[in-house]
Amino acid sequence: MDRIWHGSWIAVARCDEVPAAGDFRVVEIGDQSVLLTRNDAGQWRAFHNTCRHRGSILCTEAQGRLRGGRITCPYHAWSYDLDGRLQTTPRRMPTADFDPADHGLFPVAVDTWGGFVFVHLGPVPAQPLAEALGWMPARFANHGLDTLVSGYRRVVDVQANWKLVCENFCECFHCPPVHPELCRVVPAYREGGAWGLHRDAEGRSIAEPGPEYLPGACTLTLDGTARVPPFAGLNDAQRAELYIPALLPPNLFLNVHPDYVNSHLMFPTGPGSVRIVYDWLFEPRALADPAFDLEHYVALWRTTNGQDARNCEWQQRGLRARPFEQGVFMPQEFDCHRFASWVRTALRSPATGQSPI
Ligand code: FES
Ligand SMILES: [Fe+2]
């Protein structure tokens, strides 16, 4: 947790979960509780959810509105403004050595991209968020991710270490036995990962690649059909890119399609467990359509996400075998190796920076 989660940008919420000044949301990253709010100018503010008096948590609910635009501690009622400055200390007897300016809330770095709020628990982020995001902002510039709204959210506790969940996202070698529904709409995955499958060990072509997607498919749903128009900003080539997976380690996964996004935010709850928040994001005009068919869009990834979580739990259990010291990656699992290398580097040096996979 120290080397990776306390030294990386962590996606924690959608921006519209804190719509206005004085609204708040509390997020838990391991044993760290972070309070997100917006100040009177509407700017994002994040603080450790901890009072500077004697350390009580400040907000006891996960989400809500701060009464009177103040963050008030439930223990002795010290209160702070939306910029974290200590404002009132009711019933305190005056002493010469106490300066309220020394007792503001502990700030946490906060920034946004694509409609997600990110926080960084380190004293100084190793790199700005925009840099950590690498290729992602340019690749998704026309998708309007910041305008999307969650039409459906699932929160699932998975009994697996977060790194197994990341590795699972990094490869599709498991797709044929695990994801029959996904393989139906992306037949290229049937062969075990859609990478290097038509070449021998020397890289010579040994077979003609089949179609990547189900013929006629417009998006990734159970039958490949769409019920809403593609995102307004996409060009023709981008409309034909039915699936772009993206992982910003350690905790943001995106399955991006031309008309919706399936996003995952991951929060470790222990060495062998993680809470995953899955959202299905749409343009507001899609959700506003009375004929909008949510189930049509939710079914594929709800099934697929569930299959992945189940397999990570089975792997977590299997890893307990006393003789098991290490596994082995197959060529299709090259991104697992990249992720594992990133973990190893980060464990050696906390300020290595992030880069998306
Ligand atoms: S611990 Fe917060 S006011 Fe005392
Ligand atoms: Fe999977």
Tab-separated table of C-alpha atoms and ligand atoms in Angstrom:
chain	number	residue	atom	x	y	z
A	1	MET	CA	0.000	0.000	0.000
A	2	ASP	CA	2.793	2.438	0.900
A	3	ARG	CA	4.853	2.014	-2.213
A	4	ILE	CA	2.080	1.823	-4.783
A	5	TRP	CA	-1.270	3.090	-3.502
A	6	HIS	CA	0.170	5.948	-1.468
A	7	GLY	CA	2.454	6.961	-4.331
A	8	SER	CA	0.109	6.849	-7.350
A	9	TRP	CA	-2.855	8.738	-8.718
A	10	ILE	CA	-5.926	6.750	-7.683
A	11	ALA	CA	-9.284	7.141	-9.447
A	12	VAL	CA	-11.854	7.337	-6.665
A	13	ALA	CA	-15.191	8.638	-7.970
A	14	ARG	CA	-17.109	10.208	-10.839
A	15	CYS	CA	-17.114	14.008	-10.732
A	16	ASP	CA	-20.910	14.150	-10.688
A	17	GLU	CA	-20.911	12.379	-7.310
A	18	VAL	CA	-19.876	15.761	-5.841
A	19	PRO	CA	-21.930	18.122	-7.983
A	20	ALA	CA	-21.646	21.421	-6.088
A	21	ALA	CA	-19.760	23.393	-3.448
A	22	GLY	CA	-20.365	21.862	-0.023
A	23	ASP	CA	-21.298	18.409	-1.322
A	24	PHE	CA	-18.974	15.676	-0.142
A	25	ARG	CA	-17.967	12.099	-0.762
A	26	VAL	CA	-15.743	9.925	1.413
A	27	VAL	CA	-13.578	7.274	-0.251
A	28	GLU	CA	-11.540	4.568	1.431
A	29	ILE	CA	-8.167	3.580	-0.021
A	30	GLY	CA	-7.011	0.702	2.175
A	31	ASP	CA	-7.086	2.145	5.707
A	32	GLN	CA	-6.930	5.756	4.481
A	33	SER	CA	-10.170	7.734	4.455
A	34	VAL	CA	-10.276	10.711	2.072
A	35	LEU	CA	-12.879	13.474	2.031
A	36	LEU	CA	-13.686	14.963	-1.393
A	37	THR	CA	-15.520	18.254	-1.698
A	38	ARG	CA	-15.624	21.456	-3.729
A	39	ASN	CA	-14.945	24.884	-2.273
A	40	ASP	CA	-17.122	27.958	-2.761
A	41	ALA	CA	-15.465	28.620	-6.131
A	42	GLY	CA	-16.389	25.067	-7.210
A	43	GLN	CA	-12.741	23.907	-7.134
A	44	TRP	CA	-11.966	20.353	-6.086
A	45	ARG	CA	-10.598	19.902	-2.592
A	46	ALA	CA	-9.508	16.661	-0.919
A	47	PHE	CA	-8.426	16.137	2.670
A	48	HIS	CA	-7.623	13.281	4.966
A	49	ASN	CA	-10.944	12.658	6.702
A	50	THR	CA	-9.311	13.358	10.055
A	51	CYS	CA	-9.783	16.179	12.570
A	52	ARG	CA	-6.663	18.089	13.644
A	53	HIS	CA	-7.875	18.250	17.275
A	54	ARG	CA	-7.571	14.665	18.448
A	55	GLY	CA	-7.972	12.784	15.248
A	56	SER	CA	-11.601	11.734	14.928
A	57	ILE	CA	-12.894	11.100	11.451
A	58	LEU	CA	-14.904	14.091	10.257
A	59	CYS	CA	-17.531	12.745	7.868
A	60	THR	CA	-19.108	9.524	9.037
A	61	GLU	CA	-21.325	9.048	5.968
A	62	ALA	CA	-20.069	8.034	2.528
A	63	GLN	CA	-21.759	10.930	0.770
A	64	GLY	CA	-23.881	13.983	1.504
A	65	ARG	CA	-23.949	17.723	1.981
A	66	LEU	CA	-21.890	19.597	4.570
A	67	ARG	CA	-24.159	21.542	6.882
A	68	GLY	CA	-23.617	25.309	6.655
A	69	GLY	CA	-20.805	24.813	4.142
A	70	ARG	CA	-18.504	23.761	6.989
A	71	ILE	CA	-16.729	20.486	7.759
A	72	THR	CA	-17.657	19.938	11.403
A	73	CYS	CA	-16.087	17.255	13.563
A	74	PRO	CA	-18.641	15.038	15.332
A	75	TYR	CA	-16.464	14.783	18.485
A	76	HIS	CA	-15.859	18.301	19.909
A	77	ALA	CA	-17.404	20.247	17.018
A	78	TRP	CA	-14.315	21.934	15.637
A	79	SER	CA	-15.196	23.188	12.180
A	80	TYR	CA	-13.253	23.843	9.011
A	81	ASP	CA	-14.107	25.773	5.840
A	82	LEU	CA	-14.194	24.117	2.413
A	83	ASP	CA	-10.515	24.957	1.909
A	84	GLY	CA	-9.679	23.054	5.095
A	85	ARG	CA	-8.925	26.072	7.291
A	86	LEU	CA	-9.856	25.718	10.945
A	87	GLN	CA	-12.694	28.177	11.573
A	88	THR	CA	-14.203	27.559	15.004
A	89	THR	CA	-13.168	25.686	18.148
A	90	PRO	CA	-16.268	25.887	20.357
A	91	ARG	CA	-15.753	26.147	24.140
A	92	ARG	CA	-11.966	26.162	23.853
A	93	MET	CA	-10.335	28.106	26.716
A	94	PRO	CA	-7.944	30.659	25.172
A	95	THR	CA	-4.204	30.002	25.427
A	96	ALA	CA	-1.344	32.042	24.009
A	97	ASP	CA	0.260	29.154	22.155
A	98	PHE	CA	-2.630	28.061	19.943
A	99	ASP	CA	-2.842	29.375	16.397
A	100	PRO	CA	-5.785	28.043	14.326
A	101	ALA	CA	-3.695	28.552	11.169
A	102	ASP	CA	-1.465	25.677	12.300
A	103	HIS	CA	-4.388	23.269	12.477
A	104	GLY	CA	-5.916	23.107	9.025
A	105	LEU	CA	-6.961	19.777	7.536
A	106	PHE	CA	-4.264	17.616	5.952
A	107	PRO	CA	-4.592	18.269	2.201
A	108	VAL	CA	-4.592	15.528	-0.429
A	109	ALA	CA	-3.690	16.234	-4.066
A	110	VAL	CA	-6.755	16.032	-6.298
A	111	ASP	CA	-7.323	16.345	-10.049
A	112	THR	CA	-9.819	15.181	-12.643
A	113	TRP	CA	-9.817	13.618	-16.098
A	114	GLY	CA	-12.538	12.035	-18.206
A	115	GLY	CA	-15.150	12.735	-15.540
A	116	PHE	CA	-13.161	10.792	-12.905
A	117	VAL	CA	-11.770	12.312	-9.699
A	118	PHE	CA	-8.241	11.196	-8.825
A	119	VAL	CA	-6.378	11.671	-5.560
A	120	HIS	CA	-2.719	11.205	-4.665
A	121	LEU	CA	-1.853	10.425	-1.049
A	122	GLY	CA	1.871	11.084	-1.369
A	123	PRO	CA	3.379	14.325	-0.011
A	124	VAL	CA	4.255	15.420	-3.573
A	125	PRO	CA	2.985	13.481	-6.612
A	126	ALA	CA	5.896	12.043	-8.622
A	127	GLN	CA	4.214	13.361	-11.769
A	128	PRO	CA	1.114	15.421	-12.580
A	129	LEU	CA	-2.009	13.429	-13.387
A	130	ALA	CA	-1.934	14.492	-17.057
A	131	GLU	CA	1.506	12.916	-17.395
A	132	ALA	CA	0.542	9.732	-15.536
A	133	LEU	CA	-2.382	9.277	-17.956
A	134	GLY	CA	0.083	8.866	-20.833
A	135	TRP	CA	-1.644	8.006	-24.124
A	136	MET	CA	-5.158	7.917	-22.709
A	137	PRO	CA	-6.297	11.581	-23.005
A	138	ALA	CA	-5.335	11.818	-26.699
A	139	ARG	CA	-6.822	8.421	-27.543
A	140	PHE	CA	-10.153	9.251	-25.897
A	141	ALA	CA	-10.241	12.971	-26.794
A	142	ASN	CA	-13.341	12.535	-28.985
A	143	HIS	CA	-15.236	10.182	-26.676
A	144	GLY	CA	-16.398	12.976	-24.365
A	145	LEU	CA	-15.714	10.815	-21.303
A	146	ASP	CA	-16.148	13.804	-18.974
A	147	THR	CA	-19.745	14.270	-20.159
A	148	LEU	CA	-20.799	10.656	-19.553
A	149	VAL	CA	-23.182	9.686	-16.787
A	150	SER	CA	-23.480	6.397	-14.952
A	151	GLY	CA	-26.645	4.557	-15.914
A	152	TYR	CA	-25.876	1.552	-13.741
A	153	ARG	CA	-23.441	0.885	-10.902
A	154	ARG	CA	-22.469	-2.409	-9.257
A	155	VAL	CA	-20.277	-2.633	-6.170
A	156	VAL	CA	-18.771	-6.083	-5.637
A	157	ASP	CA	-16.403	-7.409	-2.965
A	158	VAL	CA	-13.989	-9.831	-4.564
A	159	GLN	CA	-11.885	-12.198	-2.472
A	160	ALA	CA	-8.633	-11.688	-4.367
A	161	ASN	CA	-5.573	-9.485	-4.129
A	162	TRP	CA	-5.848	-6.391	-6.353
A	163	LYS	CA	-2.784	-7.436	-8.403
A	164	LEU	CA	-4.539	-10.598	-9.582
A	165	VAL	CA	-7.425	-8.440	-10.799
A	166	CYS	CA	-4.992	-6.178	-12.700
A	167	GLU	CA	-3.226	-9.144	-14.285
A	168	ASN	CA	-6.573	-10.597	-15.274
A	169	PHE	CA	-7.419	-7.369	-17.091
A	170	CYS	CA	-4.045	-7.453	-18.877
A	171	GLU	CA	-4.618	-10.627	-20.860
A	172	CYS	CA	-7.266	-12.334	-22.925
A	173	PHE	CA	-5.502	-15.693	-22.908
A	174	HIS	CA	-8.273	-16.760	-20.519
A	175	CYS	CA	-11.103	-15.592	-22.780
A	176	PRO	CA	-11.999	-18.867	-24.580
A	177	PRO	CA	-12.721	-20.966	-21.455
A	178	VAL	CA	-13.985	-18.094	-19.276
A	179	HIS	CA	-15.930	-15.702	-21.524
A	180	PRO	CA	-18.141	-17.477	-24.110
A	181	GLU	CA	-20.399	-14.395	-24.363
A	182	LEU	CA	-17.488	-12.009	-25.011
A	183	CYS	CA	-15.935	-14.421	-27.530
A	184	ARG	CA	-19.218	-14.536	-29.446
A	185	VAL	CA	-19.059	-10.803	-30.181
A	186	VAL	CA	-15.229	-10.685	-30.419
A	187	PRO	CA	-14.446	-13.960	-32.251
A	188	ALA	CA	-10.752	-12.971	-32.413
A	189	TYR	CA	-10.593	-13.753	-28.695
A	190	ARG	CA	-11.667	-17.349	-29.265
A	191	GLU	CA	-8.154	-18.334	-30.171
A	192	GLY	CA	-6.770	-17.207	-26.863
A	193	GLY	CA	-5.929	-13.574	-26.815
A	194	ALA	CA	-6.073	-12.106	-30.314
A	195	TRP	CA	-2.349	-11.595	-30.330
A	196	GLY	CA	0.316	-13.447	-32.250
A	197	LEU	CA	-2.144	-16.245	-32.909
A	198	HIS	CA	-1.594	-16.534	-36.594
A	199	ARG	CA	2.174	-16.679	-36.419
A	200	ASP	CA	4.591	-19.391	-35.467
A	201	ALA	CA	7.426	-18.986	-32.978
A	202	GLU	CA	9.579	-17.325	-35.667
A	203	GLY	CA	6.837	-14.801	-36.447
A	204	ARG	CA	5.895	-16.387	-39.810
A	205	SER	CA	2.244	-16.161	-40.767
A	206	ILE	CA	0.645	-19.608	-40.438
A	207	ALA	CA	-3.055	-18.759	-40.888
A	208	GLU	CA	-5.298	-16.014	-42.116
A	209	PRO	CA	-6.723	-14.022	-39.222
A	210	GLY	CA	-10.506	-14.283	-38.958
A	211	PRO	CA	-12.804	-11.316	-38.332
A	212	GLU	CA	-12.045	-9.406	-35.168
A	213	TYR	CA	-15.706	-8.742	-34.331
A	214	LEU	CA	-18.990	-10.501	-35.036
A	215	PRO	CA	-19.939	-9.428	-38.600
A	216	GLY	CA	-22.260	-6.424	-38.426
A	217	ALA	CA	-21.478	-5.664	-34.785
A	218	CYS	CA	-21.591	-1.967	-33.832
A	219	THR	CA	-20.621	-2.214	-30.165
A	220	LEU	CA	-19.903	-4.792	-27.478
A	221	THR	CA	-23.268	-6.135	-26.338
A	222	LEU	CA	-24.429	-9.762	-26.226
A	223	ASP	CA	-25.390	-9.702	-29.923
A	224	GLY	CA	-23.242	-6.759	-31.025
A	225	THR	CA	-26.207	-4.507	-31.753
A	226	ALA	CA	-26.452	-0.927	-30.546
A	227	ARG	CA	-29.546	0.794	-29.184
A	228	VAL	CA	-28.149	4.320	-28.872
A	229	PRO	CA	-26.134	6.439	-31.307
A	230	PRO	CA	-22.329	6.500	-31.112
A	231	PHE	CA	-20.708	9.248	-29.045
A	232	ALA	CA	-21.307	12.572	-30.782
A	233	GLY	CA	-17.623	13.509	-31.181
A	234	LEU	CA	-16.354	10.315	-32.853
A	235	ASN	CA	-15.144	10.186	-36.456
A	236	ASP	CA	-15.840	7.215	-38.763
A	237	ALA	CA	-12.656	5.369	-37.839
A	238	GLN	CA	-13.363	5.777	-34.134
A	239	ARG	CA	-16.939	4.504	-34.549
A	240	ALA	CA	-15.468	1.319	-36.014
A	241	GLU	CA	-13.204	0.769	-33.000
A	242	LEU	CA	-15.628	-1.333	-31.033
A	243	TYR	CA	-13.376	-2.035	-28.084
A	244	ILE	CA	-10.480	-0.151	-26.520
A	245	PRO	CA	-9.363	-1.558	-23.158
A	246	ALA	CA	-7.276	0.728	-20.939
A	247	LEU	CA	-5.720	0.183	-17.522
A	248	LEU	CA	-4.168	2.924	-15.435
A	249	PRO	CA	-2.500	0.957	-12.671
A	250	PRO	CA	-3.189	0.449	-9.902
A	251	ASN	CA	-6.950	0.886	-10.000
A	252	LEU	CA	-8.702	2.328	-13.069
A	253	PHE	CA	-9.900	-0.018	-15.831
A	254	LEU	CA	-11.853	1.181	-18.858
A	255	ASN	CA	-13.679	-0.883	-21.458
A	256	VAL	CA	-14.410	1.809	-24.041
A	257	HIS	CA	-16.939	1.305	-26.847
A	258	PRO	CA	-18.321	3.739	-29.426
A	259	ASP	CA	-21.537	4.308	-27.453
A	260	TYR	CA	-20.829	3.383	-23.813
A	261	VAL	CA	-18.037	2.701	-21.347
A	262	ASN	CA	-17.740	0.005	-18.684
A	263	SER	CA	-15.405	1.393	-15.994
A	264	HIS	CA	-13.928	-0.292	-12.918
A	265	LEU	CA	-12.518	1.424	-9.854
A	266	MET	CA	-10.735	-0.906	-7.450
A	267	PHE	CA	-10.182	-0.405	-3.721
A	268	PRO	CA	-8.147	-2.915	-1.695
A	269	THR	CA	-9.884	-3.939	1.519
A	270	GLY	CA	-7.193	-6.384	2.674
A	271	PRO	CA	-4.319	-8.468	1.325
A	272	GLY	CA	-6.767	-10.974	-0.148
A	273	SER	CA	-9.787	-8.805	-0.955
A	274	VAL	CA	-10.812	-5.844	-3.050
A	275	ARG	CA	-13.961	-3.812	-3.589
A	276	ILE	CA	-14.710	-3.108	-7.244
A	277	VAL	CA	-17.070	-0.335	-8.338
A	278	TYR	CA	-18.318	-1.018	-11.862
A	279	ASP	CA	-20.103	1.731	-13.789
A	280	TRP	CA	-21.815	1.715	-17.156
A	281	LEU	CA	-21.374	5.232	-18.564
A	282	PHE	CA	-23.540	6.762	-21.267
A	283	GLU	CA	-24.209	10.115	-22.883
A	284	PRO	CA	-26.989	11.917	-21.013
A	285	ARG	CA	-29.115	11.967	-24.202
A	286	ALA	CA	-29.051	8.134	-24.259
A	287	LEU	CA	-30.268	7.875	-20.668
A	288	ALA	CA	-32.942	10.514	-21.310
A	289	ASP	CA	-34.494	8.494	-24.154
A	290	PRO	CA	-37.654	6.801	-22.775
A	291	ALA	CA	-36.958	3.801	-25.031
A	292	PHE	CA	-33.412	3.367	-23.650
A	293	ASP	CA	-32.711	-0.330	-23.020
A	294	LEU	CA	-30.301	-0.445	-20.073
A	295	GLU	CA	-30.299	-4.231	-19.763
A	296	HIS	CA	-29.210	-4.541	-23.397
A	297	TYR	CA	-26.068	-2.607	-22.500
A	298	VAL	CA	-25.398	-4.025	-19.051
A	299	ALA	CA	-25.731	-7.743	-19.755
A	300	LEU	CA	-22.430	-8.478	-21.520
A	301	TRP	CA	-20.013	-6.849	-19.091
A	302	ARG	CA	-22.006	-7.767	-15.985
A	303	THR	CA	-21.584	-11.405	-17.021
A	304	THR	CA	-17.963	-10.954	-18.119
A	305	ASN	CA	-16.922	-8.893	-15.077
A	306	GLY	CA	-18.476	-11.573	-12.853
A	307	GLN	CA	-16.584	-14.356	-14.642
A	308	ASP	CA	-13.304	-12.466	-14.191
A	309	ALA	CA	-13.931	-11.843	-10.490
A	310	ARG	CA	-14.764	-15.514	-9.934
A	311	ASN	CA	-11.577	-16.650	-11.667
A	312	CYS	CA	-9.463	-14.211	-9.624
A	313	GLU	CA	-10.997	-15.690	-6.453
A	314	TRP	CA	-10.165	-19.222	-7.622
A	315	GLN	CA	-6.608	-18.127	-8.392
A	316	GLN	CA	-6.250	-16.476	-4.966
A	317	ARG	CA	-7.275	-19.744	-3.329
A	318	GLY	CA	-4.943	-21.833	-5.491
A	319	LEU	CA	-1.968	-19.602	-4.749
A	320	ARG	CA	-2.065	-20.746	-1.120
A	321	ALA	CA	-0.554	-24.111	-2.094
A	322	ARG	CA	2.647	-24.279	-0.075
A	323	PRO	CA	4.948	-25.368	-2.924
A	324	PHE	CA	3.675	-22.635	-5.312
A	325	GLU	CA	6.347	-19.958	-5.536
A	326	GLN	CA	5.825	-18.515	-8.992
A	327	GLY	CA	3.867	-19.007	-12.169
A	328	VAL	CA	4.901	-18.550	-15.779
A	329	PHE	CA	3.633	-16.128	-18.424
A	330	MET	CA	2.752	-17.252	-21.945
A	331	PRO	CA	3.546	-14.922	-24.886
A	332	GLN	CA	-0.041	-13.611	-24.988
A	333	GLU	CA	0.408	-12.449	-21.386
A	334	PHE	CA	2.985	-9.808	-22.323
A	335	ASP	CA	0.957	-7.060	-20.634
A	336	CYS	CA	0.874	-9.058	-17.379
A	337	HIS	CA	4.642	-9.001	-17.531
A	338	ARG	CA	4.600	-5.229	-18.058
A	339	PHE	CA	2.315	-4.839	-15.067
A	340	ALA	CA	4.403	-7.171	-12.894
A	341	SER	CA	7.533	-5.240	-13.893
A	342	TRP	CA	5.832	-1.986	-12.929
A	343	VAL	CA	4.953	-3.468	-9.527
A	344	ARG	CA	8.520	-4.653	-8.987
A	345	THR	CA	9.964	-1.256	-9.903
A	346	ALA	CA	7.457	0.554	-7.691
A	347	LEU	CA	8.274	-1.713	-4.744
A	348	ARG	CA	11.928	-0.770	-5.078
A	349	SER	CA	11.326	2.967	-5.461
A	350	PRO	CA	8.063	4.678	-4.531
A	351	ALA	CA	8.407	7.604	-6.955
A	352	THR	CA	8.580	5.751	-10.262
A	353	GLY	CA	5.487	7.270	-11.849
A	354	GLN	CA	2.591	5.591	-13.586
A	355	SER	CA	1.869	4.731	-17.165
A	356	PRO	CA	-1.253	3.224	-18.639
A	357	ILE	CA	-1.446	-0.246	-20.175
B	1	FES	S1	-11.419	15.283	17.617
B	1	FES	FE1	-12.410	16.640	16.282
B	1	FES	S2	-13.129	18.196	17.538
B	1	FES	FE2	-12.103	16.888	18.898
B	2	FE	FE	-11.628	-11.606	-18.509
